[in-house]
Amino acid sequence: MSADLLNIDANNRLRALDLSSFIIEAPAGAGKTELLTQRYLKLLQTVNEPEEIIAITFTNKAAAEMRLRILDSLIAAANQTPPDAAHKQITYQLSLQAIQHGQAKDWKLIENPSRLRIFTIDSLCGYLARQMPLMSRFGAQPRVTDDASTLYAQAAQQTLALLEHENHGGVVKAALRYVDNEANKLCDLLIKMLSMRDQWLKQAQHEIDAEQLQDTLRYLVEQALEAAAQALPSAFQQTLMPIARFAASNLPCDHAVALLIDWETPIQARHEALPMWCAVTDLLLKDNGEARQAVDKRHGFPTTEAGKAQKQALLEAIAAIGDASALHYVRALPNLNNNAASWQIISTLSKLLNLAVAQLWLTFQRASEVDFVEISQRATRALSDNFGEPTDLALKLDYQIQHLLVDEFQDTSPSQIELMKQLTLGWQQDDGRTLFCVGDPMQSIYRFRKANVAQFIHAASRGIGDIKLERLQLYRNNRSCPPVVDWINSTFAAIFPALDDE
């Protein structure tokens, strides 16, 4: 690693201890846990009570490790036991100052480590929900289960049992028609959707506006077609036209490529032209998206002199395309037809999902158990009312929380981002309160919980809520030797894009 990058790394580690809001990109082996520990110790020097600092991570193991590191650092400072390792000197000095400040405030942190507010994201949600049980609509606190599949199944079965219900039976009957009256299939779909309801519930609770959705879908389709048009510019299409017409003339009329038999003008990036784009893609690419390397009479090129000439022209054109991924992608695009029945299906299923969520809540009440999704949703509701205004709990926390630290930020989901917005609602830039996020976009592993690395990039460029975050990057790798790091950097340079893309 170059000396310049090592200098930047060292400066960024010091900068990260300033009382500002940051988002830190820390690759594997960069020592982010040590940096989080140092940040926490630095913040302990500035607050009136240790509870004003909240640290969030994803697993119990990570939370326990962070707590242990902080306590070990404080104990070493209290015992005047400086470390031997050079990189631990900063941590030791910060611990000494934190101990002195704590003694002046009579915190007794070593004797009362529970005053260190270090949570997993789920335990934080549970803590918030317990603060205002009425506002979070729990009443008596239920148990939190790691496996709620049985509860999901009960709720799904109860939803389908509404088949003869006066008000809801029509929705269930309509939904069953869409799956050919296979009740078990619909039940399985509901079970799966209930387990990930944090990913769709907000959208399903709104009335379906078919016209607006159609416009949005049209925009997305045409964005994708624009990318395809860049892969096949007009001049290139002109070259393909006679080849495509020849192939189409030798194929049955129900063949996809037969649509190109009268192709004489460049295809535009319009949703109406999607069938033409799909036909051209079928001419050029195999089903798996790879470029065709051979064609024969099955593709419209007979073993005649003309067929051989056109086949050679097609293969030369294919070789000149380069990246064909945008073309292959058009095959997955929906064909917009303004069919009211299609939107009726969406509306019906949306209503059915809302019924299932209501049945799940009744199931939770009877079992006195909830899942982590419910805890998260109720915690967010405990912080804001139906009009988006902060609740008494939110106002109380606004007083209490001065600093928020978030570990493994690359694995946060939209609902967790929303919780952070609620926790920092009302914060002003440079008012002394800080948000500190650290993670590695290349280690995002929670896609199944709707975590998306784009949220890391979005937060770095736009902040979270009203909080702007200064982006710092760490480069030093403490785990691997230079040859390994250099090989990985050179190998993966060709895989990852040069610029971030939200």
XYZ file of C-alpha atoms in Angstrom:
502
model
C 0.000 0.000 0.000
C 1.300 3.442 -0.893
C 2.554 5.875 1.728
C -0.066 8.393 0.572
C -2.929 6.005 1.360
C -1.427 5.159 4.739
C -1.209 8.885 5.567
C -4.829 9.389 4.508
C -5.818 6.394 6.646
C -4.006 7.776 9.711
C -5.517 11.247 9.283
C -9.022 9.816 8.813
C -8.747 7.765 12.006
C -7.900 10.922 13.954
C -10.600 12.921 12.174
C -13.162 10.262 13.092
C -12.703 11.169 16.781
C -13.877 14.756 16.266
C -17.334 15.762 17.518
C -18.965 15.702 14.086
C -21.155 13.232 12.230
C -19.369 10.704 10.028
C -19.888 7.657 7.872
C -16.770 5.490 7.833
C -15.962 2.986 5.103
C -13.822 0.374 6.833
C -12.826 -2.724 4.818
C -12.164 -6.110 6.413
C -9.210 -5.997 8.778
C -9.222 -2.204 9.045
C -9.768 -2.217 12.821
C -13.258 -0.702 12.870
C -14.078 -2.203 16.285
C -11.045 -0.453 17.750
C -12.140 2.782 16.065
C -15.664 2.414 17.461
C -14.175 1.825 20.908
C -12.034 4.954 20.601
C -15.017 6.982 19.397
C -17.122 5.774 22.340
C -14.352 6.605 24.840
C -13.953 10.066 23.307
C -17.690 10.715 23.586
C -17.670 9.623 27.239
C -15.519 12.690 27.909
C -18.238 15.038 26.600
C -21.541 13.844 28.090
C -23.226 14.405 31.415
C -24.404 10.802 31.661
C -23.119 7.684 29.842
C -26.708 6.833 28.814
C -26.572 9.786 26.408
C -24.496 7.579 24.078
C -26.200 4.716 22.229
C -24.249 2.211 20.153
C -26.027 -0.195 17.788
C -24.682 -3.306 16.127
C -26.257 -6.361 14.517
C -25.392 -9.387 16.622
C -25.216 -10.179 20.310
C -21.629 -11.308 19.797
C -20.612 -7.963 18.278
C -22.407 -6.025 21.031
C -20.711 -8.105 23.720
C -17.310 -7.622 22.081
C -17.754 -3.847 21.922
C -18.856 -3.685 25.559
C -15.911 -5.853 26.629
C -13.393 -3.735 24.741
C -14.690 -0.541 26.301
C -14.685 -2.016 29.811
C -11.235 -3.546 29.386
C -9.923 -0.175 28.211
C -11.472 1.609 31.212
C -10.114 -0.997 33.640
C -6.614 -0.701 32.148
C -6.783 3.078 32.516
C -8.115 2.850 36.079
C -5.241 0.519 36.970
C -2.694 2.724 35.195
C -1.694 -0.189 32.956
C -0.541 1.178 29.598
C -0.569 -1.263 26.654
C 2.525 -2.461 24.815
C 1.015 -2.269 21.305
C 1.559 1.091 19.619
C -1.935 1.211 18.059
C -3.458 0.823 21.533
C -1.840 3.999 22.865
C -4.607 6.256 21.511
C -7.234 4.016 23.089
C -5.385 4.120 26.415
C -5.118 7.917 26.439
C -8.811 8.249 25.603
C -9.625 5.788 28.419
C -7.639 7.829 30.927
C -9.574 10.974 30.031
C -12.901 9.091 30.101
C -12.081 7.688 33.564
C -11.216 11.155 34.867
C -14.435 12.629 33.490
C -16.467 9.733 34.916
C -14.899 10.132 38.343
C -15.775 13.813 38.335
C -19.386 12.846 37.506
C -19.384 9.858 39.925
C -20.509 7.407 37.202
C -18.747 4.280 38.540
C -18.902 2.703 35.073
C -16.637 -0.214 35.921
C -18.910 -1.175 38.825
C -22.046 -0.449 36.722
C -21.319 -1.563 33.136
C -25.061 -1.699 32.382
C -24.886 2.088 32.006
C -23.122 1.509 28.691
C -26.012 1.534 26.228
C -24.798 -0.950 23.594
C -27.645 -2.661 21.767
C -28.324 -4.956 18.872
C -30.814 -3.378 16.477
C -33.485 -5.819 17.713
C -32.781 -5.240 21.402
C -32.933 -1.474 20.854
C -36.356 -1.853 19.253
C -37.484 -3.958 22.193
C -36.160 -1.342 24.616
C -38.048 1.431 22.809
C -41.271 -0.555 22.659
C -41.110 -1.240 26.406
C -40.762 2.473 27.196
C -44.275 3.249 25.983
C -46.315 0.033 25.806
C -49.579 1.857 25.094
C -48.115 3.969 22.308
C -46.444 0.900 20.811
C -49.806 -0.944 21.096
C -48.407 -3.931 22.945
C -50.010 -3.571 26.340
C -48.322 -6.308 28.385
C -44.959 -7.148 26.864
C -45.036 -10.301 24.709
C -42.208 -12.768 24.227
C -40.054 -12.351 21.141
C -39.626 -15.543 19.135
C -36.754 -16.332 16.805
C -38.970 -18.614 14.695
C -42.469 -17.305 14.039
C -43.259 -19.682 11.152
C -46.037 -21.398 13.126
C -47.654 -18.047 13.866
C -47.412 -17.030 10.194
C -49.092 -20.298 9.199
C -51.928 -19.760 11.669
C -52.493 -16.211 10.413
C -52.497 -17.363 6.779
C -55.021 -20.114 7.499
C -57.241 -17.686 9.415
C -57.100 -15.289 6.466
C -58.301 -17.961 4.031
C -60.986 -18.949 6.567
C -62.582 -15.547 5.849
C -63.854 -17.015 2.561
C -67.491 -16.788 3.694
C -67.093 -13.536 5.624
C -69.648 -10.909 4.668
C -67.115 -8.106 4.185
C -63.877 -9.910 3.318
C -65.019 -13.055 1.515
C -64.929 -11.389 -1.898
C -61.249 -10.535 -1.565
C -60.335 -14.111 -0.561
C -62.390 -15.616 -3.391
C -60.806 -13.287 -5.953
C -57.317 -14.106 -4.716
C -58.026 -17.845 -4.893
C -59.099 -17.470 -8.518
C -55.701 -16.024 -9.375
C -54.025 -19.241 -8.128
C -56.565 -21.593 -9.728
C -58.282 -22.150 -6.355
C -55.193 -23.852 -4.909
C -55.669 -22.861 -1.273
C -52.405 -24.473 -0.137
C -50.450 -22.485 -2.706
C -52.043 -19.205 -1.603
C -51.468 -20.113 2.046
C -47.767 -20.740 1.394
C -47.492 -17.403 -0.399
C -49.084 -15.592 2.538
C -46.720 -17.285 5.018
C -43.710 -16.153 3.002
C -45.018 -12.600 2.625
C -45.853 -12.258 6.338
C -42.284 -13.142 7.266
C -41.022 -10.180 5.210
C -43.882 -7.738 5.737
C -41.491 -4.972 6.791
C -40.479 -4.879 3.127
C -43.939 -4.231 1.650
C -46.497 -3.319 4.327
C -46.101 0.434 3.947
C -46.836 0.211 0.225
C -49.712 -2.260 0.631
C -51.540 0.057 3.023
C -52.038 2.667 0.315
C -54.872 2.615 -2.197
C -53.739 1.313 -5.580
C -53.456 4.177 -8.082
C -53.262 2.229 -11.344
C -52.563 5.284 -13.475
C -49.685 6.476 -11.297
C -48.206 2.977 -11.068
C -48.514 2.600 -14.834
C -46.616 5.853 -15.350
C -43.896 4.777 -12.913
C -43.572 1.381 -14.554
C -43.443 2.973 -17.995
C -40.631 5.233 -16.856
C -38.616 2.299 -15.462
C -39.150 0.232 -18.612
C -38.031 3.065 -20.856
C -34.959 3.700 -18.701
C -33.955 0.081 -19.308
C -34.689 0.396 -23.020
C -32.514 3.499 -23.179
C -29.619 1.387 -21.912
C -30.377 -1.175 -24.618
C -30.422 1.594 -27.234
C -26.941 2.637 -26.131
C -25.753 -0.929 -26.683
C -27.375 -0.921 -30.143
C -27.152 2.639 -31.515
C -29.102 3.611 -34.623
C -26.177 3.175 -37.018
C -25.568 -0.334 -35.718
C -29.261 -1.163 -36.047
C -29.127 -0.096 -39.697
C -26.450 -2.740 -40.224
C -28.575 -5.394 -38.529
C -31.830 -4.645 -40.368
C -31.193 -6.578 -43.629
C -29.742 -9.513 -41.670
C -32.784 -9.596 -39.372
C -35.225 -9.331 -42.263
C -33.482 -12.240 -43.989
C -33.649 -14.417 -40.871
C -37.303 -13.510 -40.225
C -38.272 -14.436 -43.776
C -37.001 -17.965 -43.173
C -38.814 -18.517 -39.887
C -42.424 -19.433 -39.086
C -44.661 -16.474 -38.248
C -44.982 -17.511 -34.603
C -41.200 -17.344 -34.054
C -40.071 -14.395 -31.922
C -37.592 -13.149 -34.541
C -40.308 -13.217 -37.240
C -41.479 -9.881 -35.850
C -38.455 -8.282 -37.570
C -39.541 -9.175 -41.108
C -40.439 -5.545 -41.896
C -37.777 -3.864 -39.730
C -36.687 -0.735 -41.582
C -36.281 2.032 -38.990
C -34.243 2.136 -35.742
C -36.115 0.900 -32.703
C -36.818 3.664 -30.218
C -36.513 3.434 -26.421
C -40.279 3.443 -25.991
C -42.292 0.881 -24.059
C -44.465 0.220 -27.122
C -41.341 -1.086 -28.886
C -40.533 -3.702 -26.234
C -41.585 -6.667 -28.446
C -39.183 -5.460 -31.156
C -36.342 -5.140 -28.626
C -37.049 -8.682 -27.418
C -37.021 -9.969 -31.019
C -33.633 -8.364 -31.708
C -32.289 -9.774 -28.447
C -33.439 -13.278 -29.444
C -31.627 -12.848 -32.747
C -28.351 -11.844 -31.088
C -28.239 -13.660 -27.746
C -28.780 -17.124 -26.345
C -31.385 -17.681 -23.633
C -28.747 -17.281 -20.903
C -27.678 -13.870 -22.225
C -24.461 -15.028 -23.879
C -23.736 -13.848 -27.431
C -24.525 -16.365 -30.131
C -21.380 -17.918 -31.548
C -23.161 -20.069 -34.115
C -26.493 -19.963 -35.958
C -28.201 -22.288 -38.417
C -31.517 -22.821 -40.147
C -33.299 -22.939 -36.773
C -32.387 -19.265 -36.413
C -33.343 -18.346 -39.994
C -30.054 -19.029 -41.794
C -30.354 -21.938 -44.259
C -27.319 -23.644 -45.811
C -27.547 -21.632 -49.021
C -25.009 -19.172 -50.339
C -27.219 -16.273 -49.194
C -27.726 -17.939 -45.832
C -23.987 -18.406 -45.306
C -23.286 -14.769 -46.218
C -25.970 -13.424 -43.857
C -24.831 -15.769 -41.091
C -21.287 -14.452 -41.355
C -22.557 -10.859 -41.301
C -24.599 -11.582 -38.150
C -21.684 -13.175 -36.297
C -19.444 -10.210 -37.158
C -22.130 -7.822 -35.871
C -22.516 -9.812 -32.646
C -18.765 -9.735 -32.068
C -18.840 -5.936 -32.267
C -21.505 -5.482 -29.586
C -19.354 -5.808 -26.474
C -21.413 -5.789 -23.247
C -24.846 -7.215 -24.072
C -26.226 -7.289 -20.505
C -28.588 -4.360 -21.165
C -30.041 -6.251 -24.132
C -30.543 -9.439 -22.122
C -32.267 -7.404 -19.399
C -35.094 -6.342 -21.740
C -36.363 -9.919 -21.696
C -37.353 -9.476 -18.045
C -39.250 -6.214 -18.608
C -43.052 -6.240 -18.281
C -45.100 -5.604 -21.406
C -47.318 -2.651 -20.538
C -50.793 -2.969 -21.962
C -52.955 -0.790 -19.685
C -54.938 -3.882 -18.864
C -57.207 -2.974 -15.965
C -57.366 -6.646 -14.951
C -53.625 -6.657 -14.206
C -53.960 -3.788 -11.769
C -57.054 -5.420 -10.274
C -54.906 -8.413 -9.352
C -52.452 -6.123 -7.547
C -55.294 -4.372 -5.740
C -56.859 -7.658 -4.646
C -53.601 -9.127 -3.386
C -52.819 -5.892 -1.575
C -56.131 -6.105 0.287
C -55.530 -9.776 1.058
C -52.105 -9.023 2.524
C -53.591 -6.377 4.787
C -56.153 -8.909 5.991
C -53.334 -11.362 6.681
C -51.418 -8.759 8.702
C -54.532 -8.098 10.792
C -54.923 -11.824 11.415
C -51.253 -12.064 12.354
C -51.712 -9.380 14.993
C -54.617 -11.368 16.488
C -52.422 -14.475 16.410
C -49.654 -12.617 18.220
C -52.091 -11.494 20.900
C -53.407 -15.000 21.517
C -49.920 -16.501 21.681
C -48.401 -13.587 23.633
C -45.510 -13.823 21.162
C -44.236 -11.560 18.408
C -41.425 -11.650 15.868
C -38.559 -9.173 15.461
C -40.342 -7.475 12.565
C -43.241 -6.577 14.855
C -40.888 -5.266 17.526
C -39.169 -3.044 14.956
C -42.427 -1.684 13.561
C -43.920 -0.997 16.982
C -40.735 0.731 18.112
C -40.937 3.094 15.145
C -44.601 3.756 15.879
C -43.694 4.520 19.486
C -41.543 7.379 18.214
C -44.072 9.082 15.918
C -47.834 9.384 15.738
C -50.095 8.865 12.731
C -49.348 12.389 11.542
C -45.580 11.966 11.667
C -45.233 14.104 14.802
C -42.848 12.963 17.567
C -44.423 11.233 20.550
C -43.618 11.949 24.185
C -41.074 9.119 24.033
C -39.383 10.679 20.996
C -39.224 14.046 22.740
C -37.815 12.392 25.854
C -35.170 10.557 23.830
C -34.363 13.759 21.966
C -33.263 15.113 25.342
C -31.394 11.961 26.336
C -29.568 10.805 23.201
C -26.632 12.988 22.331
C -24.637 10.545 20.245
C -25.664 7.561 18.118
C -23.118 5.036 16.816
C -24.115 2.408 14.241
C -21.893 -0.559 13.431
C -22.185 -2.733 10.263
C -24.121 0.036 8.572
C -23.955 -1.742 5.202
C -26.513 -4.259 6.526
C -29.212 -1.801 7.558
C -32.660 -2.146 5.993
C -35.016 0.711 5.037
C -37.059 0.166 8.208
C -33.910 0.436 10.317
C -32.884 3.598 8.470
C -36.337 4.962 9.280
C -35.767 4.161 12.961
C -32.501 6.129 12.880
C -34.323 9.060 11.312
C -36.862 8.953 14.122
C -34.146 8.790 16.781
C -32.376 11.824 15.314
C -35.539 13.779 14.485
C -35.086 17.375 15.520
C -31.305 17.251 15.592
C -29.633 20.247 14.015
C -26.343 20.320 12.218
C -23.539 21.388 14.573
C -25.750 21.326 17.707
C -23.288 19.014 19.461
C -25.196 15.796 18.778
C -23.547 13.342 16.425
C -24.344 10.316 14.289
C -21.471 7.937 13.578
C -21.936 5.083 11.084
C -19.269 2.569 10.150
C -19.313 -0.367 7.761
C -18.003 -1.921 4.579
C -20.213 -1.895 1.457
C -18.329 -4.938 0.156
C -19.440 -7.036 3.135
C -23.199 -6.535 2.860
C -24.812 -9.922 3.627
C -28.356 -9.087 4.768
C -30.017 -8.688 1.333
C -32.632 -11.240 2.478
C -33.724 -8.660 5.086
C -33.850 -5.946 2.411
C -30.459 -4.540 3.321
C -29.038 -2.849 0.255
C -25.549 -1.508 -0.153
C -27.053 1.454 -2.056
C -28.307 2.743 1.297
C -24.702 3.096 2.474
C -23.875 5.097 -0.652
C -27.062 7.169 -0.317
C -26.318 7.994 3.334
C -22.747 8.970 2.438
C -23.905 11.390 -0.246
C -27.164 12.705 1.245
C -27.055 11.933 4.937
C -29.777 10.408 7.120
C -32.799 12.596 7.701
C -31.480 16.084 8.440
C -28.029 14.828 9.475
C -25.275 15.277 6.902
C -22.453 12.754 7.204
C -18.827 13.352 6.319
C -17.466 10.323 4.492
C -14.097 8.952 5.603
C -12.343 5.891 4.216
C -9.867 3.587 5.935
C -7.249 1.731 3.913
C -4.860 -0.008 6.302
C -5.373 -3.769 6.555
C -4.251 -5.280 9.847
C -4.970 -8.916 8.985
C -3.331 -9.689 5.633
C 0.180 -9.284 4.298
C 0.793 -6.782 1.453
C 1.059 -9.381 -1.384
C -2.398 -10.761 -0.550
C -3.951 -7.291 -0.363
C -2.282 -6.191 -3.610
C -3.445 -9.314 -5.450
C -7.042 -8.876 -4.295
C -7.061 -5.184 -5.220
C -5.716 -5.842 -8.723
C -7.985 -8.843 -9.330
C -11.207 -7.208 -8.199
C -10.487 -3.858 -9.850
C -11.936 -5.270 -13.069
C -15.111 -6.499 -11.332
C -16.293 -3.544 -9.275
C -17.396 -0.294 -10.950
C -15.109 2.720 -10.851
C -17.896 4.924 -9.436
C -20.581 4.258 -6.818
C -24.090 3.822 -8.167
C -27.141 4.235 -5.934
